mmCIF file of C-alpha atoms in Angstrom:
data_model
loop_
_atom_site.group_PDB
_atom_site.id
_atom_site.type_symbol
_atom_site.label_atom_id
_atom_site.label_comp_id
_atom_site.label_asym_id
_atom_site.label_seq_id
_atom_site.Cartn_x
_atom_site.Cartn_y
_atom_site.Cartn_z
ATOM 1 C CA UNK A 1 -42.787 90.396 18.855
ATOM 2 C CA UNK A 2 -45.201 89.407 21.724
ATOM 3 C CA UNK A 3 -45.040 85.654 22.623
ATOM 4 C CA UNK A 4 -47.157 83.499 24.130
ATOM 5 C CA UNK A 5 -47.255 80.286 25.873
ATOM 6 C CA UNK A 6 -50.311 78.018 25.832
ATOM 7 C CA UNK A 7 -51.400 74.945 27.747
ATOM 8 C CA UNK A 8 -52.510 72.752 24.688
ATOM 9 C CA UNK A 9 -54.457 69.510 24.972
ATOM 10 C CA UNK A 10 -55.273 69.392 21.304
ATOM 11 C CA UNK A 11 -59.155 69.718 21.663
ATOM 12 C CA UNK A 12 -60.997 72.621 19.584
ATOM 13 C CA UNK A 13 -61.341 74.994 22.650
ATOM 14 C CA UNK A 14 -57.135 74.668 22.856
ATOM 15 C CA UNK A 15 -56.498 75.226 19.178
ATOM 16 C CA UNK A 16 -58.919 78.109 18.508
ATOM 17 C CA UNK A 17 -57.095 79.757 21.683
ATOM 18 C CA UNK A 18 -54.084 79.664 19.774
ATOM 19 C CA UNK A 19 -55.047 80.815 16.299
ATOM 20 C CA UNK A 20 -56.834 83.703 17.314
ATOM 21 C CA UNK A 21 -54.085 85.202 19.207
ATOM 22 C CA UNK A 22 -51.291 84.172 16.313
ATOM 23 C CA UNK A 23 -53.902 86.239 13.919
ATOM 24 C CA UNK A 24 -52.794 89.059 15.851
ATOM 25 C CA UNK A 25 -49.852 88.367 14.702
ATOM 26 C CA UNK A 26 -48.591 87.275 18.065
ATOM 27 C CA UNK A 27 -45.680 84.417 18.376
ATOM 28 C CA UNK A 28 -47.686 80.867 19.453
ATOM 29 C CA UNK A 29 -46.459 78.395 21.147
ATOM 30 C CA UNK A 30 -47.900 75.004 22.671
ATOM 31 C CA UNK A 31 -47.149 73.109 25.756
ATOM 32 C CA UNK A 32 -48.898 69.728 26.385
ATOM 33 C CA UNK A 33 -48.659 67.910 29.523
ATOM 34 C CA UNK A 34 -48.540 64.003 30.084
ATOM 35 C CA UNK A 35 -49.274 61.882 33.027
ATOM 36 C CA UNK A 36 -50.573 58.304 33.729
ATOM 37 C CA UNK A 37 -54.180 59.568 32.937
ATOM 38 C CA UNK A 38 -53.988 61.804 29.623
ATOM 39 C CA UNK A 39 -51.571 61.608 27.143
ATOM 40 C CA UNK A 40 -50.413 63.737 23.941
ATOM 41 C CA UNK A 41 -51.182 61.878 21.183
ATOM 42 C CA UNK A 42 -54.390 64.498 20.255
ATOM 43 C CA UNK A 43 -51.619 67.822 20.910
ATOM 44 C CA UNK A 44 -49.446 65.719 18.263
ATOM 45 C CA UNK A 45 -51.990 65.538 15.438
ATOM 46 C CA UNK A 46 -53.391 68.896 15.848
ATOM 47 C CA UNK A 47 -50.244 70.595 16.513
ATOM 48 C CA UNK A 48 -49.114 69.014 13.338
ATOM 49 C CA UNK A 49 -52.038 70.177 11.004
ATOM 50 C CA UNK A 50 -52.312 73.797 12.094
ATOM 51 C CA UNK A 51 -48.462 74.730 12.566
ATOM 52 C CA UNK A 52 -48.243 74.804 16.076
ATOM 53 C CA UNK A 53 -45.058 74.733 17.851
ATOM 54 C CA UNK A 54 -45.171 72.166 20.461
ATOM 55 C CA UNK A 55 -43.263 71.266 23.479
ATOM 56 C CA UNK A 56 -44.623 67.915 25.487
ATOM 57 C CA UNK A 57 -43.955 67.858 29.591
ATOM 58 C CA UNK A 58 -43.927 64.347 31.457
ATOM 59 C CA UNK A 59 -45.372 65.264 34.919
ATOM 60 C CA UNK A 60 -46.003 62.294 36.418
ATOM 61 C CA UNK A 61 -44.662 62.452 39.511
ATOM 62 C CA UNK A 62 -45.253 65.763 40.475
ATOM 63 C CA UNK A 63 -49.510 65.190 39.319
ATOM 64 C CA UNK A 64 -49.604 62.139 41.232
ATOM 65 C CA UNK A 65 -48.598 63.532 44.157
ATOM 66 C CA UNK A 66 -51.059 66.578 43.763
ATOM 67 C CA UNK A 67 -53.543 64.022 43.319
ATOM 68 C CA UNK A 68 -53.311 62.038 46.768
ATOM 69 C CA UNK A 69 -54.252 65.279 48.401
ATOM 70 C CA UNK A 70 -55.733 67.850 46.141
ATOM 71 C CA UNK A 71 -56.019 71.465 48.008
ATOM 72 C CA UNK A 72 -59.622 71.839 46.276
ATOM 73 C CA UNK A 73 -60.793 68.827 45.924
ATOM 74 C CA UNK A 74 -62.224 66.637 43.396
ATOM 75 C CA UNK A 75 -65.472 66.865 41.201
ATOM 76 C CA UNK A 76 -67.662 63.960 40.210
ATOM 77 C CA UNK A 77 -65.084 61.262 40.249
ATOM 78 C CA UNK A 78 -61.289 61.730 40.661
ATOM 79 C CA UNK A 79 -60.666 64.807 38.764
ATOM 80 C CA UNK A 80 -58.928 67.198 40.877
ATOM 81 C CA UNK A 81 -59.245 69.810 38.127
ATOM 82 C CA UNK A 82 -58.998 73.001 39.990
ATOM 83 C CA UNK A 83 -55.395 71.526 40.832
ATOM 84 C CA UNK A 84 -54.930 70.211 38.110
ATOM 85 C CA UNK A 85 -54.796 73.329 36.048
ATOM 86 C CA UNK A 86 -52.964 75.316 38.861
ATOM 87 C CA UNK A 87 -50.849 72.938 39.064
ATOM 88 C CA UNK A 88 -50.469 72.956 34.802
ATOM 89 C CA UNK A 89 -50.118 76.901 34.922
ATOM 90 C CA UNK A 90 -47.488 76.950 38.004
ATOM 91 C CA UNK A 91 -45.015 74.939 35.514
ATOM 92 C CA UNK A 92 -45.565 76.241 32.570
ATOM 93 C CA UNK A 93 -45.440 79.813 33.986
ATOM 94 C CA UNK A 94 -41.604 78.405 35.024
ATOM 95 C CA UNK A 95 -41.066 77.571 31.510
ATOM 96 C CA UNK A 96 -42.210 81.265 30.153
ATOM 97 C CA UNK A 97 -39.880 83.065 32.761
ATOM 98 C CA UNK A 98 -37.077 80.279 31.899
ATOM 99 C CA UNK A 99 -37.885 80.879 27.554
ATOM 100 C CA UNK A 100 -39.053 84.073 27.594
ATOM 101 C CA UNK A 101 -42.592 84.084 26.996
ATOM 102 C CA UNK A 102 -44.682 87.269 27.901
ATOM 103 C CA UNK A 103 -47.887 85.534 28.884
ATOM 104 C CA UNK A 104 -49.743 82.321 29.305
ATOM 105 C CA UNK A 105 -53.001 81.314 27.599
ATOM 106 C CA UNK A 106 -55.424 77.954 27.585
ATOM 107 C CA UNK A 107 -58.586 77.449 25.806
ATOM 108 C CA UNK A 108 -60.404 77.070 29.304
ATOM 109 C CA UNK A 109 -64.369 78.817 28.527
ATOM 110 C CA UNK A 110 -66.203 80.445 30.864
ATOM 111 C CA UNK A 111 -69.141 78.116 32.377
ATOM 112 C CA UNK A 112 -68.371 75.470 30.284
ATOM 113 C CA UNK A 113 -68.090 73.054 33.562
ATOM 114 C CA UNK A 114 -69.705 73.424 36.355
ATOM 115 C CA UNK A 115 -67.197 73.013 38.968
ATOM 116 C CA UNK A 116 -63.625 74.178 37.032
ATOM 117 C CA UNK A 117 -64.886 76.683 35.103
ATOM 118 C CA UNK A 118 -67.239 78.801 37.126
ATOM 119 C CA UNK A 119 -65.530 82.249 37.743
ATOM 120 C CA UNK A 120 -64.822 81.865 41.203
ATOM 121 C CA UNK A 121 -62.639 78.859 39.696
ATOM 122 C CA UNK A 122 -60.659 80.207 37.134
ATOM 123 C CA UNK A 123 -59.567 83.053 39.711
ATOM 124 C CA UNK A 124 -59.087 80.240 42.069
ATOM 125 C CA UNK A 125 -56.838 78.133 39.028
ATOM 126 C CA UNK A 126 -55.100 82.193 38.841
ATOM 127 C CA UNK A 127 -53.815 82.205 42.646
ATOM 128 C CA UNK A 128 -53.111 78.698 43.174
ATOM 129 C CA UNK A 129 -50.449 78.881 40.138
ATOM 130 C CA UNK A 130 -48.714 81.786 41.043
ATOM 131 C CA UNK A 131 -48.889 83.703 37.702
ATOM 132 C CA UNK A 132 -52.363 85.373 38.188
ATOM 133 C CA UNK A 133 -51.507 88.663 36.465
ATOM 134 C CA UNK A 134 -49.682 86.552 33.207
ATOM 135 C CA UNK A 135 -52.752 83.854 32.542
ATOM 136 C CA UNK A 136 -55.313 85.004 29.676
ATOM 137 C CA UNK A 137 -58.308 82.804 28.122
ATOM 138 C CA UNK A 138 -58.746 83.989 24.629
ATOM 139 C CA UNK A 139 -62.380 82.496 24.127
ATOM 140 C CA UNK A 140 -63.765 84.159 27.162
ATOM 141 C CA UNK A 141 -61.830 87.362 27.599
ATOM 142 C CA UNK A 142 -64.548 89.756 27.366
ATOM 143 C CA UNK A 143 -66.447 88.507 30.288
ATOM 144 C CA UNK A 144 -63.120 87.875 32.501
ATOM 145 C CA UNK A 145 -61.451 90.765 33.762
ATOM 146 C CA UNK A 146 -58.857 92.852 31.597
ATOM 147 C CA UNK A 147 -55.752 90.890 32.060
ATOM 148 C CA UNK A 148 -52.054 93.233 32.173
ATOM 149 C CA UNK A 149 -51.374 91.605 28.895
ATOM 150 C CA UNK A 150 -54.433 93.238 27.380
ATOM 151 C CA UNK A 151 -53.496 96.687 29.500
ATOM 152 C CA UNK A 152 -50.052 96.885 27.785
ATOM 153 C CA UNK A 153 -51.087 96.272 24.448
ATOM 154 C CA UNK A 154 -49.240 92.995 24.111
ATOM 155 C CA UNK A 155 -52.799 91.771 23.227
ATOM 156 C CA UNK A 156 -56.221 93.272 21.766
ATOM 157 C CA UNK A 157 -58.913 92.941 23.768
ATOM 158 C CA UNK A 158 -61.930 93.497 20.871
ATOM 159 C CA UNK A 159 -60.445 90.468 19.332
ATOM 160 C CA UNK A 160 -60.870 88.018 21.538
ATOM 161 C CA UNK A 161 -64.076 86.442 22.689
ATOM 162 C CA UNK A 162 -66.698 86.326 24.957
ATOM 163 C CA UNK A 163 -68.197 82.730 24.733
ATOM 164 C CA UNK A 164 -69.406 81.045 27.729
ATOM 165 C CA UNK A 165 -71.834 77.728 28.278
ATOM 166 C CA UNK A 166 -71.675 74.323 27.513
ATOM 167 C CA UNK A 167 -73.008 74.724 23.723
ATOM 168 C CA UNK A 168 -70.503 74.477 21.225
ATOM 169 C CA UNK A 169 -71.935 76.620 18.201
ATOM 170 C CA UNK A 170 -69.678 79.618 18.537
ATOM 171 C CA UNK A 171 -66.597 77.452 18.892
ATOM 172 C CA UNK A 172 -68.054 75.747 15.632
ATOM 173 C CA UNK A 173 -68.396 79.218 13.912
ATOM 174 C CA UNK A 174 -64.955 80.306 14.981
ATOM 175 C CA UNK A 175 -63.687 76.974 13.559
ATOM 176 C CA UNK A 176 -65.077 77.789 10.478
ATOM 177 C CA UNK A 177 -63.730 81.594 10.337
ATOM 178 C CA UNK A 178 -60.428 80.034 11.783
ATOM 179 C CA UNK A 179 -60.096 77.539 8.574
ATOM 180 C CA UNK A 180 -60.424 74.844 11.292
ATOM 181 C CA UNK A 181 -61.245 72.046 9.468
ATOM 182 C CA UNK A 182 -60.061 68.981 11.442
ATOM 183 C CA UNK A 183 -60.291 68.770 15.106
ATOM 184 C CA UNK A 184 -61.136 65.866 17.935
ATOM 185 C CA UNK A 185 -65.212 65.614 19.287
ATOM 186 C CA UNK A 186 -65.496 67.167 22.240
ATOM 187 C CA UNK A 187 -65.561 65.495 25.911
ATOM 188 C CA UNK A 188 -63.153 62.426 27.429
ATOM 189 C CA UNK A 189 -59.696 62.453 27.282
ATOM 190 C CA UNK A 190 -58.501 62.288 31.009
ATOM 191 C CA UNK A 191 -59.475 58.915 32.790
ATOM 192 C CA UNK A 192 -60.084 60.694 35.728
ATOM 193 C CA UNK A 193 -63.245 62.002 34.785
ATOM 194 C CA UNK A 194 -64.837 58.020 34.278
ATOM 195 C CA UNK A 195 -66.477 56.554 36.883
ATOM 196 C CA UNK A 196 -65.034 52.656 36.577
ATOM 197 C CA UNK A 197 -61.439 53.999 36.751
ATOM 198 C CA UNK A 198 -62.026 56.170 39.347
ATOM 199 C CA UNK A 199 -63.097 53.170 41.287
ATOM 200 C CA UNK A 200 -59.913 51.398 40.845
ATOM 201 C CA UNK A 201 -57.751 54.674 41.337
ATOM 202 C CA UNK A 202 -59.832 54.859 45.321
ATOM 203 C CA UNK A 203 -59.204 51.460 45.896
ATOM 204 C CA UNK A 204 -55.659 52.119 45.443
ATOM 205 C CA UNK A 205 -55.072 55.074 47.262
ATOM 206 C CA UNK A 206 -56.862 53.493 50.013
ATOM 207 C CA UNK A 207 -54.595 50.461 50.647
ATOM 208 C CA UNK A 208 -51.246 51.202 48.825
ATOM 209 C CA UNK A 209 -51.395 55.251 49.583
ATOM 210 C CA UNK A 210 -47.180 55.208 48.667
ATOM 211 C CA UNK A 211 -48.263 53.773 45.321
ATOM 212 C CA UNK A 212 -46.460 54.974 42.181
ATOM 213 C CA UNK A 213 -46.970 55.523 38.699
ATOM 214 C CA UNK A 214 -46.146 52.281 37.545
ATOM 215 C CA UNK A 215 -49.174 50.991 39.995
ATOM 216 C CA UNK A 216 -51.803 53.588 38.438
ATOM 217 C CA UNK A 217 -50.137 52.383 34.643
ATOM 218 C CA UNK A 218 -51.120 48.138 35.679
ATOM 219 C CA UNK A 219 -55.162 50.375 36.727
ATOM 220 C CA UNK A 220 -55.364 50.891 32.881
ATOM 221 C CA UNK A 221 -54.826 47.006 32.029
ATOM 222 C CA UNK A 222 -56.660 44.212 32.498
ATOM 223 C CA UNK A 223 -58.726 42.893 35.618
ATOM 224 C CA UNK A 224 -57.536 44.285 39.101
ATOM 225 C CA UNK A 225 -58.290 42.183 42.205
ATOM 226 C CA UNK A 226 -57.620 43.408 46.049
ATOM 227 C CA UNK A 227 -55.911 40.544 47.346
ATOM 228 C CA UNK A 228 -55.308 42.064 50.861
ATOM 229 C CA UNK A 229 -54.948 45.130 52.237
ATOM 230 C CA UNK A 230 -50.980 45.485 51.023
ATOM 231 C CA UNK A 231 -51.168 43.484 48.040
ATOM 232 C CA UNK A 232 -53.026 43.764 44.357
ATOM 233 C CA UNK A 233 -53.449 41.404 41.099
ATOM 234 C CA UNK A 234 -53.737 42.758 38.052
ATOM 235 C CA UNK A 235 -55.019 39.885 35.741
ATOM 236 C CA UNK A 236 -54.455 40.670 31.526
ATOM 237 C CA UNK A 237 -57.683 40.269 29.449
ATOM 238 C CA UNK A 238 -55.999 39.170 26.081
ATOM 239 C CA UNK A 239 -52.786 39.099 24.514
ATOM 240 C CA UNK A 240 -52.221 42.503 24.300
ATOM 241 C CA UNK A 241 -52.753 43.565 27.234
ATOM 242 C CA UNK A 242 -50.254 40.809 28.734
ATOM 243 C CA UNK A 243 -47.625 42.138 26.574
ATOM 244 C CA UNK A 244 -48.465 45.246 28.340
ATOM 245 C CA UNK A 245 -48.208 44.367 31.711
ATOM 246 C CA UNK A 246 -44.906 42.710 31.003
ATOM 247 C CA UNK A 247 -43.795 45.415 29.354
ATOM 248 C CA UNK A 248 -45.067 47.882 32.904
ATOM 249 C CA UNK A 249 -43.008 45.668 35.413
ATOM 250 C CA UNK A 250 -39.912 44.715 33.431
ATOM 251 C CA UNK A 251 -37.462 42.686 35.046
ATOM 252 C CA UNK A 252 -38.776 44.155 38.369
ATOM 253 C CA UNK A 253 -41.806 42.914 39.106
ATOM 254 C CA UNK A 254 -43.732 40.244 39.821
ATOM 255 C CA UNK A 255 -45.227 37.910 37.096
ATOM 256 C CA UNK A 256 -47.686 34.983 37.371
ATOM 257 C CA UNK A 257 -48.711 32.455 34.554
ATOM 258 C CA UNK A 258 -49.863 28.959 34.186
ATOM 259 C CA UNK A 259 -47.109 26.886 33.575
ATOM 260 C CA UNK A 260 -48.715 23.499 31.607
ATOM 261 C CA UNK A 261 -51.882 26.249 30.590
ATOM 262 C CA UNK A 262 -52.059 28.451 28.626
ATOM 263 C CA UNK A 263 -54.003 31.567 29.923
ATOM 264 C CA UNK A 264 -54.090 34.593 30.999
ATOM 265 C CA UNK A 265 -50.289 37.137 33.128
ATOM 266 C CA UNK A 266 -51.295 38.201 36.167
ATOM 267 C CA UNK A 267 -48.969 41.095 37.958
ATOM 268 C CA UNK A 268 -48.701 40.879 41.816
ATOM 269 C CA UNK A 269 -48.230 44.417 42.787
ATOM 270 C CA UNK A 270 -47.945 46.301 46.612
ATOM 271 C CA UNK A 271 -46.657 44.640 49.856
ATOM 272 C CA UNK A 272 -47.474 40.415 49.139
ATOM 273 C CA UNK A 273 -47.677 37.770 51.224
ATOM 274 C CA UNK A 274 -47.508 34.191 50.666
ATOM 275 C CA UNK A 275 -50.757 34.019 51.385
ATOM 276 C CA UNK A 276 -51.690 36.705 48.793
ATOM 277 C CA UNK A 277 -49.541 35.131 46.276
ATOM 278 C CA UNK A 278 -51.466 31.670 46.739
ATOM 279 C CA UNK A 279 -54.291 33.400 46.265
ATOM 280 C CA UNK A 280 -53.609 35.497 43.013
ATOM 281 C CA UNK A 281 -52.449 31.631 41.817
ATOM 282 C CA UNK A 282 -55.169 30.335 42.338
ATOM 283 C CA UNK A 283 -57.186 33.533 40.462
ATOM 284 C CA UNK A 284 -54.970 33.030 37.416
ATOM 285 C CA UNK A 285 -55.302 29.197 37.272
ATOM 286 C CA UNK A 286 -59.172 30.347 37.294
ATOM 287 C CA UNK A 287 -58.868 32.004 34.253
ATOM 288 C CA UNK A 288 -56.811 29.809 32.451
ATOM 289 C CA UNK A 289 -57.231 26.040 30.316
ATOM 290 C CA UNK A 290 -57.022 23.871 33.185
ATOM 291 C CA UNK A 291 -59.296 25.693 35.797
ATOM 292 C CA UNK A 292 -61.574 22.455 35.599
ATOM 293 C CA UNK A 293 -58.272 20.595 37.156
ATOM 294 C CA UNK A 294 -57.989 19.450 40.817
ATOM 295 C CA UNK A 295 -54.899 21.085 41.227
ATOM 296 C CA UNK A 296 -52.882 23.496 38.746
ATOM 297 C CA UNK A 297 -48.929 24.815 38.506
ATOM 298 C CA UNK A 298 -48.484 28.092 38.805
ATOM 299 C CA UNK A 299 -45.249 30.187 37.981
ATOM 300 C CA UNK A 300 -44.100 33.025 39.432
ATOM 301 C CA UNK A 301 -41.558 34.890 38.415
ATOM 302 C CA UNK A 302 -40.126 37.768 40.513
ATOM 303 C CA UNK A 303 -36.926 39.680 40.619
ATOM 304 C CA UNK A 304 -35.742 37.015 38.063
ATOM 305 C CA UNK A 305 -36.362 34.020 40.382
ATOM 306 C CA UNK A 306 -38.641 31.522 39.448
ATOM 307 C CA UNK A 307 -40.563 29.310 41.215
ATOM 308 C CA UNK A 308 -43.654 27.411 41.247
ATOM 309 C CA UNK A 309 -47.009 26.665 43.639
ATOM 310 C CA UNK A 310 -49.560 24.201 43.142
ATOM 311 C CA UNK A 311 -53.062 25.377 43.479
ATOM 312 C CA UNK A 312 -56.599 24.577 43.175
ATOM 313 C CA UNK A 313 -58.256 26.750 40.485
ATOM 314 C CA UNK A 314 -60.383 29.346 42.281
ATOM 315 C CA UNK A 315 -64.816 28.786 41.659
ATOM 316 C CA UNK A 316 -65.820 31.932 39.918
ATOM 317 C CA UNK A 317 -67.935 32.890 42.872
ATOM 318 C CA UNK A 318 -64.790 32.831 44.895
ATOM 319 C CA UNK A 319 -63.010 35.241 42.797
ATOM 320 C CA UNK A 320 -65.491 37.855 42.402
ATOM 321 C CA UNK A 321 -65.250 38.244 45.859
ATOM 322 C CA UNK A 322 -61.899 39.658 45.459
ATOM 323 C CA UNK A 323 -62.496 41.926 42.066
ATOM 324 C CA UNK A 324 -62.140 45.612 42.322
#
């Protein structure tokens, strides 16, 4: 029996990939990627309801360092996705020589976006990975050229697709044929693509350009102020989102609260001085119960140690000067 590998993000383009090659009776599986930016909690679901077989890939590392220094570049804010999806392809083509897979697929469409998905990219996404003769894309087959899958009869050609564009109607109509009942609306997913964290993600890169996962995890919590050129503070909006930077830095970091306050954990991240640590004080006696004090106690806790500075709460106009 043929078998196939696919790169599965749980959307509808991803899933209708996979049934219509499994109606030819072909063996499906699913592989779904995780990094700091998109996770696989869609692939789980979806997986789930149609009988998918699915394997889940941390690639952290290995995407963030693609990232810094993407070969092709990125589109409207820090999506690298021509990388990306080489980059997606190159492993997973590993996996199908390592498991025994006869082919790759995704549910990538034709002109769908205007920068990944042009022609010119997908052949680009083909090279870059390495596995150019072993990718197909089921929904827009017909209009790409005839793969060696389809050559060899591993796969028929007349049924697969030939959808292209941005309108979704003939994915809908497949769905329907399909029996796909149930799947996530279209768009989002990878917070590369929005504008506010691709603001945060620059600022980084520009000052702390050794930073590590665990510096782009405290960019999806809270406030985030540039303290200096080495140094960041990460400032939690609410409970939750305290528990989460505590939960980020562990025993390792470097934690901020008000000591005779309550308020708001603040995470000192990159190369700090004390200058930059009296500073982020003074920003989280700001937000806190007693920023209409003359002077406030601060804690900080790092590496285990604690100590504490006295500050003056920072004026609001003071601090904005500092927020990313």
């Amino acid at each position: 029996m043929t078998k196939a590998l696919g790169i599965f993000s749980g959307g509808l383009d991803s899933i209708l990939a996979a049934l219509l090659l499994r109606k030819q009776g072909i063996d499906v599986h699913c592989l779904c990627f995780v990094t700091p930016f998109f996770d696989d909690a869609k692939a789980q679901e979806m997986a789930a309801r149609y009988d998918l077989p699915l394997q889940v890939m941390d690639i952290s590392e290995e995407h963030l360092k693609m990232l810094k220094n993407p070969r092709y570049g990125y589109g409207k804010n820090m999506n690298p996705c021509i990388d990306c999806h080489a980059q997606m392809f190159e492993i997973a083509g590993c996996l199908m020589e390592e498991q025994g897979y006869d082919f790759l697929f995704s549910g990538e469409v034709l002109g769908q976006r205007p920068k990944s998905q042009i022609h010119t990219a997908l052949m680009a996404v083909n090279k870059a990975s390495g596995w150019s003769g072993r990718i197909l894309r089921p929904l827009s087959a017909k209009l790409l050229p005839i793969t060696p899958m389809e050559e060899q009869g591993l796969v028929d050609r007349e049924q697969l697709e030939d959808i292209q564009g941005r309108s979704r109607k003939r994915q809908e109509a497949l769905a329907r044929e399909l029996g796909v009942d149930k799947y996530p609306s279209s768009g989002g997913g990878c917070l590369l693509t929005e504008n506010s964290f691709s603001g945060r993600l620059r600022d980084l890169f520009e000052h702390q350009p050794d930073c590590t996962s665990q510096d782009i995890e405290l960019l999806k919590l809270g406030r985030p102020f540039r303290l200096s050129d080495t140094a960041k503070l990460t400032l939690g909006r609410n409970q939750s989102n305290n528990e989460g930077l505590k939960k980020i830095v562990g025993d390792s970091g470097c934690l901020l609260r008000n000591q005779n306050f309550s308020g708001p954990l603040g995470v000192v991240s990159g190369q700090a001085s004390e200058e930059d640590y009296l500073a982020a004080a003074a920003i989280v006696a700001s937000y806190g119960k007693g920023r209409e004090e003359a002077r406030v106690d601060v804690l900080i806790i790092e590496n285990g140690q604690e100590r504490v500075v006295e500050v003056t709460p920072m004026p609001r106009e003071q601090v904005a000067q500092y927020q990313i």
